[in-house]
CSV table of C-alpha atoms in Angstrom, one decimal:
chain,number,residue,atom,x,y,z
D,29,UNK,CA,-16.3,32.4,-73.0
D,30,UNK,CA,-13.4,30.3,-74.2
D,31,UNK,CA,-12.1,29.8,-70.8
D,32,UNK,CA,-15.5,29.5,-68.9
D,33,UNK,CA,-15.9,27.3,-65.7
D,34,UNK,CA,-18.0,27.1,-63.0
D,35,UNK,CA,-18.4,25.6,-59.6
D,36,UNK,CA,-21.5,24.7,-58.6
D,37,UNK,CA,-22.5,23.8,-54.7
D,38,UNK,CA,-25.0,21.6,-53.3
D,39,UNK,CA,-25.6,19.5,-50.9
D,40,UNK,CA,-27.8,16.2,-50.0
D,41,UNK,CA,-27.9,13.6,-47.3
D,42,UNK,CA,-24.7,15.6,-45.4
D,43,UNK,CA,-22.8,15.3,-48.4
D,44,UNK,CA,-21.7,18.3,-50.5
D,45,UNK,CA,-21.8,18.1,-54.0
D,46,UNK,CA,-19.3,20.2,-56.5
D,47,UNK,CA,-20.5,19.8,-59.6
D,48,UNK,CA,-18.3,21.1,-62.4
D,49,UNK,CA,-18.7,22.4,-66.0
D,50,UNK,CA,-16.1,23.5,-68.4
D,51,UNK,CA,-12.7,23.9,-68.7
D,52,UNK,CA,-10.5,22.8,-66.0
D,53,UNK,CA,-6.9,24.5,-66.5
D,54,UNK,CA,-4.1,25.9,-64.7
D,55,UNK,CA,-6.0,29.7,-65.1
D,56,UNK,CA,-9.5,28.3,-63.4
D,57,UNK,CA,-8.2,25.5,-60.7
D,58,UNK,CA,-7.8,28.2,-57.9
D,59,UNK,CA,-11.4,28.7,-57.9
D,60,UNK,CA,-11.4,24.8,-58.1
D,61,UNK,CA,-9.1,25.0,-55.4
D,62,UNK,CA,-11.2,27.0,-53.0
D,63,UNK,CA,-14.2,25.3,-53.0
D,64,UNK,CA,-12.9,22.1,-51.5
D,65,UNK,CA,-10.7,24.0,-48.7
D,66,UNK,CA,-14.3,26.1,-48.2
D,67,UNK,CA,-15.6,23.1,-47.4
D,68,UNK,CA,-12.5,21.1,-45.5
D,69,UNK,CA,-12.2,24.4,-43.8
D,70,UNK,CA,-15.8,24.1,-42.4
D,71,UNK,CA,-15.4,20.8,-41.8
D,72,UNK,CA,-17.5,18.6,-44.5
D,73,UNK,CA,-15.9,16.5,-46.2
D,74,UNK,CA,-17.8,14.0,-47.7
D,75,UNK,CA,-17.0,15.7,-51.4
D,76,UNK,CA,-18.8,14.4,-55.1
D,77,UNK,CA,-17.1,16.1,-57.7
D,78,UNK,CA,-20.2,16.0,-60.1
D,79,UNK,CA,-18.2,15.6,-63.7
D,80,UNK,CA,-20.5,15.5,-66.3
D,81,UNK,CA,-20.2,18.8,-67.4
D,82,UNK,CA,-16.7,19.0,-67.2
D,83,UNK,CA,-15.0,19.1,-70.7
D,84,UNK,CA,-11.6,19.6,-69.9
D,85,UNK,CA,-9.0,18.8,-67.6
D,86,UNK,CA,-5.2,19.4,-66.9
D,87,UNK,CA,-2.3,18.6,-64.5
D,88,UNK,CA,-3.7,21.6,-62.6
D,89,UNK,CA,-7.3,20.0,-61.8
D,90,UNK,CA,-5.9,16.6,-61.5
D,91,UNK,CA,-3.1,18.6,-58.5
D,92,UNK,CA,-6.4,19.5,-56.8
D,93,UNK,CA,-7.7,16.6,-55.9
D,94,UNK,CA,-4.3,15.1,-55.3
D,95,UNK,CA,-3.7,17.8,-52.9
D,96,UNK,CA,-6.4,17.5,-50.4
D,97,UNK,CA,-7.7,13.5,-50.3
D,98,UNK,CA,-4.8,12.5,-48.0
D,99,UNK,CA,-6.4,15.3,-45.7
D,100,UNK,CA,-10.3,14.4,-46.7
D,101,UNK,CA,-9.4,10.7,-45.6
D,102,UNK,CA,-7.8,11.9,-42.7
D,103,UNK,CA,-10.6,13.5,-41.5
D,104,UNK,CA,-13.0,10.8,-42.0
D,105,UNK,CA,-14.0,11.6,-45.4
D,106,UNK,CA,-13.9,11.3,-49.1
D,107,UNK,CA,-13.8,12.8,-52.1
D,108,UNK,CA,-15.2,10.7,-55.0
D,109,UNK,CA,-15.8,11.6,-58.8
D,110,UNK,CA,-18.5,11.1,-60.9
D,111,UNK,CA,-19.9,11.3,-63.8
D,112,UNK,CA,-16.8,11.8,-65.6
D,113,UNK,CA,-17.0,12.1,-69.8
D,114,UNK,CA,-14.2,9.6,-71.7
D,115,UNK,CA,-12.7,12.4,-73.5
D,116,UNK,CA,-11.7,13.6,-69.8
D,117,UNK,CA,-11.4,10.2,-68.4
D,118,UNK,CA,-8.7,9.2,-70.7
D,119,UNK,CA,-6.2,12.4,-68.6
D,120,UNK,CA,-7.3,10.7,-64.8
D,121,UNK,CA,-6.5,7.3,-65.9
D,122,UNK,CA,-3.4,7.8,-67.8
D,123,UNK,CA,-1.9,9.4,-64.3
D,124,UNK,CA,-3.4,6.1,-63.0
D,125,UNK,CA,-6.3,8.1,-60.7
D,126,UNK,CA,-8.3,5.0,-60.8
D,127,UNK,CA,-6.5,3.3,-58.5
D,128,UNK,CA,-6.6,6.0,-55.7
D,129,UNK,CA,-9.7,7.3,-56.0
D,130,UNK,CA,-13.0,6.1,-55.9
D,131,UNK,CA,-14.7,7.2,-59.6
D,132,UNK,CA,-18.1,6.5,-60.0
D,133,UNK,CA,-20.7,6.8,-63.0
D,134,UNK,CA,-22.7,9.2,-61.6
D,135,UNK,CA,-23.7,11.1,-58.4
D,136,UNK,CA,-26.3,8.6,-56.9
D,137,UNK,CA,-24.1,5.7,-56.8
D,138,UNK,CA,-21.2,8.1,-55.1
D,139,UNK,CA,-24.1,8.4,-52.5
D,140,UNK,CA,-24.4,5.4,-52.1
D,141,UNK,CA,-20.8,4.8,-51.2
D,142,UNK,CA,-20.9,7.1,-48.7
D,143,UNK,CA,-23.6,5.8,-47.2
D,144,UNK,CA,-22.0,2.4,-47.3
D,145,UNK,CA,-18.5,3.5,-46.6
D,146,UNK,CA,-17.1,2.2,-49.7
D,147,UNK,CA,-13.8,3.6,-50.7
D,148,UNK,CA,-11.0,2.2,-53.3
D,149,UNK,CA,-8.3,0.2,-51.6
D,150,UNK,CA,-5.7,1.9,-49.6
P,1,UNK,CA,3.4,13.3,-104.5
P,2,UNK,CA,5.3,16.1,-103.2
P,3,UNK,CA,4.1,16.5,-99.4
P,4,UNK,CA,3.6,20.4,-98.5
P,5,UNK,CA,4.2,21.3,-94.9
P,6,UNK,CA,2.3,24.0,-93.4
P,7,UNK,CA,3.6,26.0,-90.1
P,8,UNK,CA,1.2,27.9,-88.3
P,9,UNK,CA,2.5,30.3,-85.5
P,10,UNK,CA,0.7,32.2,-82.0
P,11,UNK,CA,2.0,34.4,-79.7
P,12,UNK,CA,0.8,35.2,-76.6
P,13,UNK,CA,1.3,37.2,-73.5
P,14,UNK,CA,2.1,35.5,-70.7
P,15,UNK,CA,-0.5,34.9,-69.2
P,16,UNK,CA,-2.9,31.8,-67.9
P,17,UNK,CA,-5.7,33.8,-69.3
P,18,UNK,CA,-4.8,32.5,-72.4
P,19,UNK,CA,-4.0,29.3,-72.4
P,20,UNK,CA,-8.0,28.5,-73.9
P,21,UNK,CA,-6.6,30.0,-76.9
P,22,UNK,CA,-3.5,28.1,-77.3
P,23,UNK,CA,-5.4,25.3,-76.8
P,24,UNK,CA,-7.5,26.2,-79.3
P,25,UNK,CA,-5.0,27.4,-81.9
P,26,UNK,CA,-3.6,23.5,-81.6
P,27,UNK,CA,-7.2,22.1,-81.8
P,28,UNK,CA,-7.4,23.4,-85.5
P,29,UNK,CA,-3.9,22.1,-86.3
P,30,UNK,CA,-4.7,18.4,-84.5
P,31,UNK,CA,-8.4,19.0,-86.5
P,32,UNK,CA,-6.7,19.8,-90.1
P,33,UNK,CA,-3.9,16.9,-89.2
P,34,UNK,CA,-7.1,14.3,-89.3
P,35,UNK,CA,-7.0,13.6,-85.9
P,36,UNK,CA,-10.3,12.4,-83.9
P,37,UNK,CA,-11.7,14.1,-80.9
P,38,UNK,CA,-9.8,12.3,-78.4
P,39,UNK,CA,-6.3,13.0,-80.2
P,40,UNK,CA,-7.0,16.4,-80.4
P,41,UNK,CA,-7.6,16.8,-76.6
P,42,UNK,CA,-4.7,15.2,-75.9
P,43,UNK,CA,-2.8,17.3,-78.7
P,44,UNK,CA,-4.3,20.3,-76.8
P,45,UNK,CA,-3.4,19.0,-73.2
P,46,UNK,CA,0.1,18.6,-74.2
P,47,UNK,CA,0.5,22.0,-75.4
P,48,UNK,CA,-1.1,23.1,-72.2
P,49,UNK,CA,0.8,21.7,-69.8
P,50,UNK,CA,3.8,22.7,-71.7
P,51,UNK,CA,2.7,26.3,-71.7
P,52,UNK,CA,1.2,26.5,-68.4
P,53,UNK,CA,5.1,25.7,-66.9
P,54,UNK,CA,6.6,28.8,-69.5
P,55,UNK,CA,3.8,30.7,-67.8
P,56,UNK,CA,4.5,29.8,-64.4
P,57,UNK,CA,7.9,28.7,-64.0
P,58,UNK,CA,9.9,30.5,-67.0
P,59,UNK,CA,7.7,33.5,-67.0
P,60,UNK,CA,7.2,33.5,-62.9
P,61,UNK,CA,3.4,35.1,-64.7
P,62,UNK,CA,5.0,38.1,-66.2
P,63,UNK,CA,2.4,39.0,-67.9
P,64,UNK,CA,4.6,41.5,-70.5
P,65,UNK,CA,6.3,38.1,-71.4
P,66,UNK,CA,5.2,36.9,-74.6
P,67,UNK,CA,4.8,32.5,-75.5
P,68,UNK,CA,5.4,31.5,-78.6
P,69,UNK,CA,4.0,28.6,-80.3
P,70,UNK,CA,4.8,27.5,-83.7
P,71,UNK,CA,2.8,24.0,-85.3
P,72,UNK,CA,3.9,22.5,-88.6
P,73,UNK,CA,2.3,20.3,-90.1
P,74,UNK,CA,2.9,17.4,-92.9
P,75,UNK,CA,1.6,14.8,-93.7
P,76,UNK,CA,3.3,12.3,-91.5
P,77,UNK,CA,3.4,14.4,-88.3
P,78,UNK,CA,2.3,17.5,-86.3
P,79,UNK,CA,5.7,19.0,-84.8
P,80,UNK,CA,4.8,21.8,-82.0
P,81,UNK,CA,7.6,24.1,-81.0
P,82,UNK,CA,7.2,26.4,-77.7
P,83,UNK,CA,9.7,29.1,-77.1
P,84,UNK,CA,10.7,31.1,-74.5
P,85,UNK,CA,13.4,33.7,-72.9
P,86,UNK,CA,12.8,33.1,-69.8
P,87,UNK,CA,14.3,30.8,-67.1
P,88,UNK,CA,16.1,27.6,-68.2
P,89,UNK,CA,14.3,24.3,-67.0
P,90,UNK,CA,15.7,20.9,-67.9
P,91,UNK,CA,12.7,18.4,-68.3
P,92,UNK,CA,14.9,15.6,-67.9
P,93,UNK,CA,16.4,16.7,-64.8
P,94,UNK,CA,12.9,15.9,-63.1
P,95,UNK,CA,12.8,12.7,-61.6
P,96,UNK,CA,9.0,11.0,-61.7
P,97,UNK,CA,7.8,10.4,-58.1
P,98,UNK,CA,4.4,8.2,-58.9
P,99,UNK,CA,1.3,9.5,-57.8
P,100,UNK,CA,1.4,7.4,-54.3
P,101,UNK,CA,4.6,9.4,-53.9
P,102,UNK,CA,2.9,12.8,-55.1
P,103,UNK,CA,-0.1,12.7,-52.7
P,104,UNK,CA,2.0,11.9,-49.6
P,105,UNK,CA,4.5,14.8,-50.5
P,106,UNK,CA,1.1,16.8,-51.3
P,107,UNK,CA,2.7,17.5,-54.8
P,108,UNK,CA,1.6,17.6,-58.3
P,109,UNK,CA,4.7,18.5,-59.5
P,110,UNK,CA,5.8,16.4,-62.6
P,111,UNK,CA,2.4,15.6,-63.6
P,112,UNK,CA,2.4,17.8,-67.0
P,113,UNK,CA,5.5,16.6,-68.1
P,114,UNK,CA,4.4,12.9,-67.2
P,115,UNK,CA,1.5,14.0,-69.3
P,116,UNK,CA,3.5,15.7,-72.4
P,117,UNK,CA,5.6,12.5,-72.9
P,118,UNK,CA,2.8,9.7,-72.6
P,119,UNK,CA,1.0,11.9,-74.6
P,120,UNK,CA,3.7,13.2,-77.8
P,121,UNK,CA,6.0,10.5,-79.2
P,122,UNK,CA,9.3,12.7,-78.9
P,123,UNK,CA,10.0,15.8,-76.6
P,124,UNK,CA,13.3,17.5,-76.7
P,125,UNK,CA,14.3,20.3,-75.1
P,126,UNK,CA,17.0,22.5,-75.8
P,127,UNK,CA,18.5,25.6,-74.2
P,128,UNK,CA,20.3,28.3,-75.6
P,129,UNK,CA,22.0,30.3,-72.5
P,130,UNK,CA,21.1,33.6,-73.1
P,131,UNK,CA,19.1,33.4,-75.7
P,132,UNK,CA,15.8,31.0,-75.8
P,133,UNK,CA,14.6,27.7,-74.5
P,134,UNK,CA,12.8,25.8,-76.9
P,135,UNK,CA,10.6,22.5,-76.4
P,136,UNK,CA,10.2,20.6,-79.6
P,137,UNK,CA,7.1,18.0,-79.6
P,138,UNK,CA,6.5,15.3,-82.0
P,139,UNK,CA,3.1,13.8,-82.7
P,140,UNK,CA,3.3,11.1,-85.3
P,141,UNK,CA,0.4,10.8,-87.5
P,142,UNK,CA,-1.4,7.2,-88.5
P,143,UNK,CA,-0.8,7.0,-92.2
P,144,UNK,CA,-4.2,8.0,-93.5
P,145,UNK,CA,-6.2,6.2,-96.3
P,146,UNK,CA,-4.9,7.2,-99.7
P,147,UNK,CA,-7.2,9.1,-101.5
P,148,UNK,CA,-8.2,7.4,-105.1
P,149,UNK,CA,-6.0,8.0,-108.5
């Protein structure tokens, strides 16, 4: 499946994780898309987007999370990314996403920073 | 030594459903050009983002439209061309809000393009009313090793 991607939902301690794997492009972000407003909608919103298996990204993915973390803060929350693979890493920080969001290596320190409230300066 | 340039050509409907195989189309070109796994990506994004806003904004996702790419390849660049027929959109008209700017307005608008041109080392764009909108796209290659006499 050339164009696979999945969204994969779990959650631990209160906090949901989304853990991605594929190809992240302007075809497959809606269903990005819906799963964080599923959860936003039902009010949890401490978000991990689990990246590890994600092997691709575009301008579509990246408008996702750009679309709902002023509204995730807002409400108290987060969403924070981890795990993320340099190939894909190299698309977040050349739009500079490093300095707005809090990227992690992978999903257990992104607990932890829940847990201590630790989020990248405002 | 005469350098031979090879073009390579896809056309697609219209459609975000295949945008994997454009990308993968220009995968093979970036592979062929030398370029490591990183470039290529970033070869593929650019085409992507490119494509995706034909698709969306040219096409308005007519799928019965049809997206053209062309590659050529020598061996001092890869040059992609995308053309279109549908509506006429001036890159350069965009102005680039930065991301602060983005999130507040709750946009993402601008972010391909922003992409394309960090990514390719010349983009032009040209319209022809009536006719076709074409976006040109220069990746300039690293001179390779020469191979031995």
């Amino acid at each position: 499946m050339p164009n696979a991607f999945t969204v994969e939902r779990t959650e631990q301690n209160g906090v949901v994780i989304l853990a991605l794997d594929g190809y992240l492009d302007a075809h497959t972000a809606p269903q990005f898309e819906k799963a964080i407003q599923d959860e936003h909608t039902a009010g949890r919103n401490q978000i991990i987007v689990d990246c590890q298996k994600l092997t691709y990204i575009s301008s579509a993915g990246l408008g996702v999370f750009m679309s709902f973390i002023e509204e995730i803060r807002a409400a108290g929350g987060d969403i924070k990314l981890a795990g993320i693979v340099p190939k894909v890493y190299q698309v977040f920080e050349v739009l500079g996403f490093p300095a707005l969001f809090d990227i992690v290596d992978n999903v257990p320190t992104a607990l932890t920073h829940f847990a201590d409230g630790i989020r990248p300066p405002e | 030594m005469a350098t031979l340039e090879k073009t390579f050509a896809l056309h697609v409907p219209s459609s975000t459903e295949n945008l994997s195989m454009i990308r993968d189309f220009v995968a093979k070109i970036g592979a062929m050009a030398g370029l490591d796994e990183r470039e290529v990506m970033k070869l593929e994004l650019a085409v992507d983002e490119a494509c995706a806003n034909v698709i969306e904004h040219a096409y308005g996702m007519d799928h019965s439209k049809e997206v053209k790419v062309k590659a050529l390849l020598d061996a001092d660049k890869i040059q992609i061309e995308i053309v279109d027929t549908g509506n006429a959109f001036d890159p350069g008209g965009v102005r680039q809000l930065n991301l602060e700017e983005l999130v507040a307005q709750r946009k993402n608008g601008g972010l391909g393009l922003r992409l394309i041109k960090s990514i390719m080392d010349d983009v032009h764009y040209q319209i022809v009313p009536g006719e076709k909108n074409e976006l040109r796209m220069i990746k300039r290659l690293k001179p390779r090793a020469k191979d031995p006499a």
